[in-house]
Structures are given as C-alpha cells and as structure tokens.
Amino acid sequence: MSEAALSVRDLVVEYPVRGERTWRRGRHRAVDGVSFEVARGEFVALVGESGSGKSSIANAVMGLAPVVGGSIRIGSDELTGQPLRRARRLRRTAQLVMQDPYQALDPHMTLEQIVAEPLQVHRLVTGKAARAEAVRHALARVGLDTSDEFLSRLPRDLSGGQRQRVCVAAALIVEPQLIIADEPVSMLDVSVRAGILRLLDEQRAQGRSIMMITHDLITALAFCDRVMVLERGRIVEQGPASRIGSAPRHPYTRSLLDASPRMRGAEFEAAIEG
Ligand SMILES: Nc1ncnc2c1ncn2[C@@H]1O[C@H](COP(=O)(O)OP(=O)(O)OP(=O)(O)O)[C@@H](O)[C@H]1O
Ligand SMILES: [Mg+2]
C-alpha cells in the first residue's frame, strides 16, 4: 500500500487525430509510459518544453484527457477503470489549477460564483452567508480584494494575473490534499509570481501535496523539492531539485538549464529567502 498522495504508473495518453492523407482516424501519443509519485507534503515540479505532454498528464489525473493505458492512484484509490461517478468522487481531494485562465473561467459567472463552484460541486458548504465567507477567505489567501464590488465582477473585468489568482483561490477553497497547478505563474508579473509560489509552498507546509507544471526549470529548482523532466511524453530524468540543478544527468535537462535565463535577481533571492 503506497503512502503517496498520487501514484502514476505507465500512463499512456493518446488523442484521436485525423490522418493527413487518409480518412481513417489515427492516434497521437502525447504521454508515453510515464511513472512517478508525489509524496504527501511534497512539492514537485513537472518540467518540459511546450508540447512535451505536461498538461496531458495533469488532465489525465483529473479525468480530462484520454487515458489508454496505465494506472493512476490518488492515495490508495485506483482511478482508472472506475465508473465516472465513482472516479469523480475519488478525485474530490485533488484540485487542478488549469493552465489557461481565459479558458478556465466562465465569462458569464461572477467571481463569487467561480470561486464557490468547487464547494457546490462537492456539496461542501450550504447557505449563502457561509458560501460568501468561504469565498472571501479564499480570495484573501491569494491576495485579492474581498469587497462586494470585486466579488460581483466578471472575468473580463480582471487582469490576466488576477484571473490566475482566482483560479488558485477556487482550487484552495475545498482544502484539497493534492493540488496540481498547471503553469500557475506563467501570466504573472515577476513581482507577484513569488507570492503565488510561496502560497503553494505554504500549502505544502500544511501537509498538502503540490505538483506544479512549468516550462521554467529555474523556477522549479528554486521552489520545489523534486523535479521531473518530461521530453516528448517521457520522463527522462527525475531527482531532488538540488541535484538536478547542480549535476543534471540527461542532455535534455542540461539543455533546459542552458536555455533558462540566469538567476532572475530579485525573484530568485525572494524564493531562496522565502
Ligand atoms: N485535445 C487534444 N487533441 C489532440 N492533440 C492534443 C490535445 N491536447 C494536446 N494535444 C497534443 O499532445 C501533445 C502534448 O500536449 P500538452 O498540452 O500535454 O503539452 P504541454 O507540455 O502542456 O505544452 P504547453 O507547455 O504548450 O502547455 C502536443 O503534441 C499537443 O499538440
Ligand atoms: Mg500545457
């Protein structure tokens, strides 16, 4: 029996695609036999270039990508092969912060409705006042305004960075054991990036498990315990951040390190000092 918050074994994700010269439908293998674990209270990063399959792995865990092989367990519960309803219930303790806050947020819903939605889905809070209170608390945790005026805004009234923080707030509101954050800081200014990353780190300090997806190896090394490097649907290297940063073994990891901008001064220092 595994103690891991998340265990993924030999995961294969394939998307149906139309063949170029034939009418037959082919398949595109985006994740090709990936295995890893995220321990309880661990902050890990899944790093790789665009198209390497990072979001496909995150979405597969949440039941949002076509899994054609392998096994996914949250705690000791196997998700693959379960009826949809049961799988949804087993995923209750996991939350995904989606990559694209423009797509993730329903343009017709107010912030209050958006942030409260996970509570509704899992039937966790009843009553208007309790709901508004929970929303305010979640917004405050990500450093957003908690006024009535702000709660009644629509996504289009927010900046990209605010939307991303709204997505994080909506994930935190259910106090998940496992948080999968897909590029949670890609759209944020450097000045607010460290704040969100520290927020995730605080969640870890409270015993939650975090899997952060990023194409930025330097940020991953600064904030995470362990780093997994994904290349074309396969994990080519994984290990403690300290070791990956100082002695990367795989040529692809080395090329990612070389491609990263050298220490972005303030952000990196802020990260290290916490
Ligand atoms: N819904 C889909 N249908 C078909 N192909 C898809 C779909 N989603 C992703 N893919 C393909 O699967 C591969 C992996 O995509 P994925 O989005 O997982 O990569 P990623 O590492 O998250 O990239 P990025 O850093 O750009 O977000 C890519 O080749 C992509 O084109
Ligand atoms: Mg992605």
Short mmCIF file of C-alpha atoms in Angstrom, two decimals, residues 5-6 17 33-34 54 78-79 84 87 138 140 143-144 163 165-167 172 182 186 206 213 231 251 273:
data_model
loop_
_atom_site.label_atom_id
_atom_site.label_comp_id
_atom_site.label_asym_id
_atom_site.label_seq_id
_atom_site.Cartn_x
_atom_site.Cartn_y
_atom_site.Cartn_z
CA ALA A 5 -0.68 11.28 -2.50
CA LEU A 6 -0.51 10.50 -6.20
CA VAL A 17 -6.32 12.70 -34.77
CA GLY A 33 4.55 5.34 -20.39
CA VAL A 34 5.07 7.82 -17.57
CA LYS A 54 2.71 18.21 -19.17
CA GLU A 78 -7.26 3.46 -8.23
CA LEU A 79 -8.99 5.84 -10.64
CA LEU A 84 -17.23 8.03 -13.99
CA ALA A 87 -13.87 8.29 -10.17
CA ALA A 138 -10.06 32.06 -0.38
CA ALA A 140 -7.75 36.85 0.73
CA GLY A 143 -4.02 38.36 -2.12
CA LEU A 144 -7.14 39.53 -3.94
CA ARG A 163 -7.67 35.64 -13.22
CA ARG A 165 -5.16 34.04 -8.78
CA VAL A 166 -8.90 33.49 -8.96
CA CYS A 167 -8.18 30.01 -10.37
CA LEU A 172 -7.83 26.12 -2.47
CA ASP A 182 -0.58 23.91 -14.49
CA SER A 186 3.15 31.96 -16.41
CA GLN A 206 0.36 22.34 5.86
CA ILE A 213 3.77 22.27 -14.04
CA GLU A 231 10.60 15.18 -23.02
CA PRO A 251 21.32 16.05 -22.04
CA GLU A 273 14.90 33.50 1.42
#
